PDB file of C-alpha atoms in Angstrom:
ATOM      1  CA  UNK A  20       1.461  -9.066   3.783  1.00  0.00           C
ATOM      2  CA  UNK A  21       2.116 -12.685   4.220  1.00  0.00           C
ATOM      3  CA  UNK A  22       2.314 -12.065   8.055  1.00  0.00           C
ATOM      4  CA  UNK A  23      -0.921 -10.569   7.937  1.00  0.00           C
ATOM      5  CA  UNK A  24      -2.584 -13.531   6.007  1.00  0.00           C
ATOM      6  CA  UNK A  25      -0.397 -16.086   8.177  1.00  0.00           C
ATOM      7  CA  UNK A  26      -2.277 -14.563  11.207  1.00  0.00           C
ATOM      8  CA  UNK A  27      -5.634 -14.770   9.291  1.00  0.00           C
ATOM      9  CA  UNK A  28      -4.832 -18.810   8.766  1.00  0.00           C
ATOM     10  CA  UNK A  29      -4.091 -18.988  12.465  1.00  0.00           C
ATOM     11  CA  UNK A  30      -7.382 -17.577  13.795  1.00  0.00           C
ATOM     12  CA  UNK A  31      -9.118 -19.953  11.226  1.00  0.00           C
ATOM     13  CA  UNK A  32      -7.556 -22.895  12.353  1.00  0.00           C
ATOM     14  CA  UNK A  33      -6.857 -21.700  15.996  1.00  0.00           C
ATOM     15  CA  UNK A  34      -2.940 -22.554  16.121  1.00  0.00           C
ATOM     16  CA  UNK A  35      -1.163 -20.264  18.412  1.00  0.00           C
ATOM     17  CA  UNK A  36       2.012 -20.831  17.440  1.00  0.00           C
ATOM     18  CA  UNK A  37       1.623 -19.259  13.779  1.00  0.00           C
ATOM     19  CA  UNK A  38      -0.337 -17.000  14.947  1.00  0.00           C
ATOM     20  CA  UNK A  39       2.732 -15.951  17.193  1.00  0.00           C
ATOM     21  CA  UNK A  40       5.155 -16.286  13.882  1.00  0.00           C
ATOM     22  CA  UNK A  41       2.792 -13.407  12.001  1.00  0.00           C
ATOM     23  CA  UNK A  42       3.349 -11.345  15.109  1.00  0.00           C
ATOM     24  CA  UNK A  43       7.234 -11.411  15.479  1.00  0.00           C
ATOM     25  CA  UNK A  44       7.488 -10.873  11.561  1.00  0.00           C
ATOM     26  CA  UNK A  45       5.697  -8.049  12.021  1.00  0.00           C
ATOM     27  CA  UNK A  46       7.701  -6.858  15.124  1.00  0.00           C
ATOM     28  CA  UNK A  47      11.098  -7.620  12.768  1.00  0.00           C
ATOM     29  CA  UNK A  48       9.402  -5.135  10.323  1.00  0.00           C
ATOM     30  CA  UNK A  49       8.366  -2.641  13.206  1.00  0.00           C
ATOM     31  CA  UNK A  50      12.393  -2.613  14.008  1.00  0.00           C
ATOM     32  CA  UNK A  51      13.022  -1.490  10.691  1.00  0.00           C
ATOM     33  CA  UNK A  52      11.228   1.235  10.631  1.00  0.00           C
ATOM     34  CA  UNK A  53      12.713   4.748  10.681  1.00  0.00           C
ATOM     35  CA  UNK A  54      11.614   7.462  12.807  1.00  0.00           C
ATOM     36  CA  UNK A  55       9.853   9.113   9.746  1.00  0.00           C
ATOM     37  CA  UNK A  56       8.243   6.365   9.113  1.00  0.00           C
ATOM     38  CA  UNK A  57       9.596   4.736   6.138  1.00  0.00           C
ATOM     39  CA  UNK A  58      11.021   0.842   6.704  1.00  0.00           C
ATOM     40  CA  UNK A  59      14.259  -0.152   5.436  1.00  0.00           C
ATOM     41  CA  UNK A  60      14.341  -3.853   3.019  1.00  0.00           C
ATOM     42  CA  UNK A  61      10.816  -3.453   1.715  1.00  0.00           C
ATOM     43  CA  UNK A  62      11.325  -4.049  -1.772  1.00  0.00           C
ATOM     44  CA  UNK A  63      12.047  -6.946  -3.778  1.00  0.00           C
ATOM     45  CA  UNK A  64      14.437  -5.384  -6.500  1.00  0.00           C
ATOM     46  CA  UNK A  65      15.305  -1.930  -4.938  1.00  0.00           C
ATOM     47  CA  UNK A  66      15.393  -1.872  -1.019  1.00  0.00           C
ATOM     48  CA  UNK A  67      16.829   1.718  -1.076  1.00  0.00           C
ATOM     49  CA  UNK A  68      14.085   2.993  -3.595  1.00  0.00           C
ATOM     50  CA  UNK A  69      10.832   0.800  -2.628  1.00  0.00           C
ATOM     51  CA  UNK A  70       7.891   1.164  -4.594  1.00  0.00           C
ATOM     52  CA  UNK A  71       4.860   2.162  -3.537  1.00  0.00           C
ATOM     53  CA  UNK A  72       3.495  -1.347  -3.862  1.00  0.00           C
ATOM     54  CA  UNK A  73       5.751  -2.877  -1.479  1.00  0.00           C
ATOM     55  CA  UNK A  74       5.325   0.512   0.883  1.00  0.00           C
ATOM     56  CA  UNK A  75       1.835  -0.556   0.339  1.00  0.00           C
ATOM     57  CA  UNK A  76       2.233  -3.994   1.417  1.00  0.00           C
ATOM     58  CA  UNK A  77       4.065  -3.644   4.368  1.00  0.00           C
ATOM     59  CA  UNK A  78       1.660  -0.677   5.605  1.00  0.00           C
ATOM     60  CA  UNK A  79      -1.049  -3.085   5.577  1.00  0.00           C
ATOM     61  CA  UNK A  80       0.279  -6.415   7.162  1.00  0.00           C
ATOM     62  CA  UNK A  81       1.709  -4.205  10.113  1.00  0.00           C
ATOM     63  CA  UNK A  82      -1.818  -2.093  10.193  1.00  0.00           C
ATOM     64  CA  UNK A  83      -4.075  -5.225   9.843  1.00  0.00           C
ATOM     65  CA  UNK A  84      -1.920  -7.896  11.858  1.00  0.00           C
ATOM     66  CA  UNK A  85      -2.152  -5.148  14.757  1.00  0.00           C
ATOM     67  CA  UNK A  86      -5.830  -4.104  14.271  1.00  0.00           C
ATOM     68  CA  UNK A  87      -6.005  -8.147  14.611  1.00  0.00           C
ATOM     69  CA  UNK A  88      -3.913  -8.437  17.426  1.00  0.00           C
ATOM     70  CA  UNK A  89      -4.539  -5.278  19.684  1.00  0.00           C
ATOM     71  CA  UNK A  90      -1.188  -3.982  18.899  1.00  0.00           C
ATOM     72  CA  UNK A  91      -1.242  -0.357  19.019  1.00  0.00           C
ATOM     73  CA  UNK A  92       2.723   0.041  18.258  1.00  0.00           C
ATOM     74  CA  UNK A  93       1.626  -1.703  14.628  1.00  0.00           C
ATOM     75  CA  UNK A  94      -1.143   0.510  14.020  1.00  0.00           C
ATOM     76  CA  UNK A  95       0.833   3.473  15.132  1.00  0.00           C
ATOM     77  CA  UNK A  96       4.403   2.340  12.868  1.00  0.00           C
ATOM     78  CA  UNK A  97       1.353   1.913  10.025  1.00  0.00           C
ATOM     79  CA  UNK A  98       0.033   5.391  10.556  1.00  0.00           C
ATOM     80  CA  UNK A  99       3.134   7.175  10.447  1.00  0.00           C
ATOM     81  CA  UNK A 100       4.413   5.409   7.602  1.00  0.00           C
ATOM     82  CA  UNK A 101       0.846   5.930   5.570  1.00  0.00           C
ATOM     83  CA  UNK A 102       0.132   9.911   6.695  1.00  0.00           C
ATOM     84  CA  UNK A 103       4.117  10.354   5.711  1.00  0.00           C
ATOM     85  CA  UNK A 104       3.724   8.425   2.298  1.00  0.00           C
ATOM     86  CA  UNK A 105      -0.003  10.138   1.110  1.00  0.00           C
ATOM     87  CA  UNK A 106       1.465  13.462   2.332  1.00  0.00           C
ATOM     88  CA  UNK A 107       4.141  13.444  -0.271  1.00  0.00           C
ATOM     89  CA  UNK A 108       1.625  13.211  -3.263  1.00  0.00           C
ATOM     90  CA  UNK A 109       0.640  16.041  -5.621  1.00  0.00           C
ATOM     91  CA  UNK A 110      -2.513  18.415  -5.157  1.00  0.00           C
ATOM     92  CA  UNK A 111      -3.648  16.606  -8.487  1.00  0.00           C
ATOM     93  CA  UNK A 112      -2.827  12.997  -6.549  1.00  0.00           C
ATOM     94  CA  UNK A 113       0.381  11.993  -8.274  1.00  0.00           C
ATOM     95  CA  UNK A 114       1.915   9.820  -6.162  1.00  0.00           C
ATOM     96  CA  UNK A 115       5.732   9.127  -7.239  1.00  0.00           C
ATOM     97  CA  UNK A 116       5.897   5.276  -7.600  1.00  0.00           C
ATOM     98  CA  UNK A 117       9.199   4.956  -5.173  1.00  0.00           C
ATOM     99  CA  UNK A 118      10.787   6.623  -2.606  1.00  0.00           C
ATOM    100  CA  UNK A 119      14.005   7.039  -0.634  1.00  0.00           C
ATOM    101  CA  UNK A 120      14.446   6.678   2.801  1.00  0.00           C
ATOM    102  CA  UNK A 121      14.055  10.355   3.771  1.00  0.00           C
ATOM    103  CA  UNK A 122      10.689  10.166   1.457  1.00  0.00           C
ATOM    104  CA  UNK A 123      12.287  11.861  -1.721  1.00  0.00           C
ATOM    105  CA  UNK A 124      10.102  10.717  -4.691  1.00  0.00           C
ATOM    106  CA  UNK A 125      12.592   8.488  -6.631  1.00  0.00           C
ATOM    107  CA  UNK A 126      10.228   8.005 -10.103  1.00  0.00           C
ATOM    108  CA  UNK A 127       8.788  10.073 -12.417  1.00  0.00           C
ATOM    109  CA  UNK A 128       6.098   7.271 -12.903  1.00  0.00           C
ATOM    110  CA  UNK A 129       2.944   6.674 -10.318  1.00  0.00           C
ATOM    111  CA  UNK A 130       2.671   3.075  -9.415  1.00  0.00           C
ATOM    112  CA  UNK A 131      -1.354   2.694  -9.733  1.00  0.00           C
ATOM    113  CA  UNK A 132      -1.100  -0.461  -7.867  1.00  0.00           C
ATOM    114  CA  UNK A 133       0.956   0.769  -4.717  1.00  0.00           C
ATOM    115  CA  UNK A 134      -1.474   4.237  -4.860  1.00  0.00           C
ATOM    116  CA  UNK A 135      -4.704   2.050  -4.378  1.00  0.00           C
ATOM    117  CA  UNK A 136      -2.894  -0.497  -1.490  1.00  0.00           C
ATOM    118  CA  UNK A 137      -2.396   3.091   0.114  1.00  0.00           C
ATOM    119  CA  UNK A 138      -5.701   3.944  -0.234  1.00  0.00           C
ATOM    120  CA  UNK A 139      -6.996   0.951   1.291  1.00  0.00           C
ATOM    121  CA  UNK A 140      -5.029   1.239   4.278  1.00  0.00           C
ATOM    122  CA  UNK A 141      -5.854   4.729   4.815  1.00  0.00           C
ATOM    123  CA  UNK A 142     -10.115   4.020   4.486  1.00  0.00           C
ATOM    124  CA  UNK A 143      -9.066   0.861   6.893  1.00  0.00           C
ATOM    125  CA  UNK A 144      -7.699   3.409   9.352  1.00  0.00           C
ATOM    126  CA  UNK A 145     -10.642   5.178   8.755  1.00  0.00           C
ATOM    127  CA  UNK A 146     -13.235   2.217   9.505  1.00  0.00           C
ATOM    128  CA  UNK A 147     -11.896   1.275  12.019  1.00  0.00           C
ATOM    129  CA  UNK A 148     -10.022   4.011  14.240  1.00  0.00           C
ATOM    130  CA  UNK A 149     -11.921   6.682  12.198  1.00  0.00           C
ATOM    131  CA  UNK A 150      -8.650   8.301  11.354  1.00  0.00           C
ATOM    132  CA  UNK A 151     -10.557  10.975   9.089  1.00  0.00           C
ATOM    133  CA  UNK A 152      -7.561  13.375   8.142  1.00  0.00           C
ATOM    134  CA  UNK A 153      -6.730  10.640   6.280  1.00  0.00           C
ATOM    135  CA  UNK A 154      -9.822  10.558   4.128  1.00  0.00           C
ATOM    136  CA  UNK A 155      -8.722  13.744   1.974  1.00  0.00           C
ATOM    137  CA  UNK A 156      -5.506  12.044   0.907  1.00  0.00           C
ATOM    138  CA  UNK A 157      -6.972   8.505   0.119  1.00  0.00           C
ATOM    139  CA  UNK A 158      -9.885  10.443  -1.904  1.00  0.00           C
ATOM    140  CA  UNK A 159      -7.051  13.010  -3.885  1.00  0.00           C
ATOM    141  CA  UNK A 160      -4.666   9.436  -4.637  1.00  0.00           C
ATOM    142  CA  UNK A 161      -8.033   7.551  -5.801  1.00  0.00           C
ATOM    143  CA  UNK A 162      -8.922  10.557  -7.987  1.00  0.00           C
ATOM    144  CA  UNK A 163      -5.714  10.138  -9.823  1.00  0.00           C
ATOM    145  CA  UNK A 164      -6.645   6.623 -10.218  1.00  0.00           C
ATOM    146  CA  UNK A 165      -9.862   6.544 -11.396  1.00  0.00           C
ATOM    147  CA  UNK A 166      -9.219   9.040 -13.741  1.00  0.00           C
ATOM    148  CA  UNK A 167      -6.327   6.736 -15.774  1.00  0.00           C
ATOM    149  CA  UNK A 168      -9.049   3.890 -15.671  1.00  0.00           C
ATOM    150  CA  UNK A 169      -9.534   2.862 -19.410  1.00  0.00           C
ATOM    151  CA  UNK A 170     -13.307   3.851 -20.395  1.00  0.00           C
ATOM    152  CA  UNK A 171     -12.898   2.688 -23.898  1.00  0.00           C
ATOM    153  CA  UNK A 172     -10.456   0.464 -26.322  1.00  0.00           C
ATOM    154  CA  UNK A 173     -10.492  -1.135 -28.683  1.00  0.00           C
ATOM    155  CA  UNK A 174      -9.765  -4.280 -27.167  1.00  0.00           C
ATOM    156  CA  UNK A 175     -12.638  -5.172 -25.035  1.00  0.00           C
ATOM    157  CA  UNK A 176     -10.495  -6.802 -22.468  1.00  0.00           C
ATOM    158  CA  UNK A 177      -8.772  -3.858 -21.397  1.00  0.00           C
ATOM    159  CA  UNK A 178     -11.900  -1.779 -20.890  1.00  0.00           C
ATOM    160  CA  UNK A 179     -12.140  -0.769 -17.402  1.00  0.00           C
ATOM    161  CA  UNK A 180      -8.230  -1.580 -16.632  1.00  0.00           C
ATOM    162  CA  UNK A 181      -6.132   0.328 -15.300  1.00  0.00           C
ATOM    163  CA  UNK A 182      -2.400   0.086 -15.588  1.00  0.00           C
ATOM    164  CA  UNK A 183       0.390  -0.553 -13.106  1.00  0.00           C
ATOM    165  CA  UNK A 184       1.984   2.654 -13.594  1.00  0.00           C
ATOM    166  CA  UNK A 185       0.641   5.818 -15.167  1.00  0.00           C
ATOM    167  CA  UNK A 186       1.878   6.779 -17.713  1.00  0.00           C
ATOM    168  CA  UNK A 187       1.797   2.877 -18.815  1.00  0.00           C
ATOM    169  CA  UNK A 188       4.891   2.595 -19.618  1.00  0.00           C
ATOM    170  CA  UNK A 189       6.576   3.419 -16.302  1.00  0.00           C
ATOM    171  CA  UNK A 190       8.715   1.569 -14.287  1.00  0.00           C
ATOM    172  CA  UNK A 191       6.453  -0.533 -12.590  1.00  0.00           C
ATOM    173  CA  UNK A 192       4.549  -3.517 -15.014  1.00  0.00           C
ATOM    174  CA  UNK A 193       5.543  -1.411 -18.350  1.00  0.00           C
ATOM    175  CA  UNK A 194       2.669  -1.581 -20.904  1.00  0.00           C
ATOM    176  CA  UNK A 195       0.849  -3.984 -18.628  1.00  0.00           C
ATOM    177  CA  UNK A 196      -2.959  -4.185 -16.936  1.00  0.00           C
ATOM    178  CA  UNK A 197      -2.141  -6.198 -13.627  1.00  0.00           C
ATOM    179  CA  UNK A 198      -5.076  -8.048 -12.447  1.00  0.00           C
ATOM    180  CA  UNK A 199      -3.759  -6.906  -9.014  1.00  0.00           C
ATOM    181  CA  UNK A 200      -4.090  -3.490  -9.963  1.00  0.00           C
ATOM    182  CA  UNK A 201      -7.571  -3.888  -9.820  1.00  0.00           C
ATOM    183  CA  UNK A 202      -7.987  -6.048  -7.310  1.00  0.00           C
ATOM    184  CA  UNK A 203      -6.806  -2.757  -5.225  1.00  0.00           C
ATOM    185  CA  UNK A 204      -8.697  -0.746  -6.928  1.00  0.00           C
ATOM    186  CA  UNK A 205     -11.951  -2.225  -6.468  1.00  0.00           C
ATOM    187  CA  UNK A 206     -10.858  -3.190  -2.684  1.00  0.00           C
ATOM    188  CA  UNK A 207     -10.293   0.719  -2.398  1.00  0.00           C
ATOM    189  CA  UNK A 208     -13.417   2.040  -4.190  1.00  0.00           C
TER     190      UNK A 208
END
């Protein structure tokens, strides 16, 4: 994601040479990728069992940086990673918080924040490329979302959170209301 925002800066303050830096990060990332889509070091704590957050994250820098840049290898390494990734979720959108690299779920846990950063690329693909057999699987993970969304508490700063994993204490942010979490969420809805 940083390449994507690096490439963002560049445009804003028209310097080619970072915006050149955002592009060969993403290319190193493109050269990772396996043939079913899933790219290798994309974690921060378990590279051989990403979560979906960091799945999430890379999806979108190499989607956006080549929506950006005209780079249809990025947006075609982001759509093959995405389409594999939502494909692998539940009818009811369950969408196991990590993966292996043949796309076994590798949690019993749903990382909230990771299903929303999916979502948004998908509706991205969408908007843009209008990539609508996508819509269906963005819609099913945002169900699932939505429907863990705290409605009422009894502390009033939680109402309207949702958690980093479902259920809350899962692997990812145990117990916890990330205020990316809803960042996502909102970006998604």
């Amino acid at each position: 994601l940083c390449a994507w925002a690096m490439l963002r800066m560049a445009r804003l303050i028209n310097d080619a040479g970072l915006e050149r830096a955002s592009v060969r990060a993403i290319e190193a990332a493109v050269k990772r990728q396996l043939s079913n889509g899933w790219f290798t070091n994309n974690c921060l704590n378990m590279s051989s069992i990403p979560l979906t957050h960091t799945i999430g994250y890379t999806l979108q820098a190499v989607f956006e940086v080549g929506a950006i840049t005209g780079r249809e290898d990025f947006v075609a390494a982001a759509e093959l990673g995405l389409g594999t990734a939502l494909a692998k979720q539940r009818s009811d959108g369950f969408l196991a918080g990590r993966f292996d690299r043949q796309w076994k779920p590798a949690a019993n846990f749903v990382c909230l924040t990771g299903s929303c950063q999916l979502a948004v690329v998908a509706y991205r693909f969408v908007e843009l490329f209008g990539k609508r057999n996508l819509l269906p699987l963005a819609e099913r993970v945002m169900a699932f979302a939505k429907a863990t969304q705290r409605l009422e508490a009894e502390d009033p700063n939680i109402v309207g959170a949702i958690a980093g994993s479902y259920p809350i204490l899962g692997d990812y942010m145990p117990g916890g209301y990330p205020n990316w979490q809803t960042k996502y969420f909102i970006e998604a809805l």
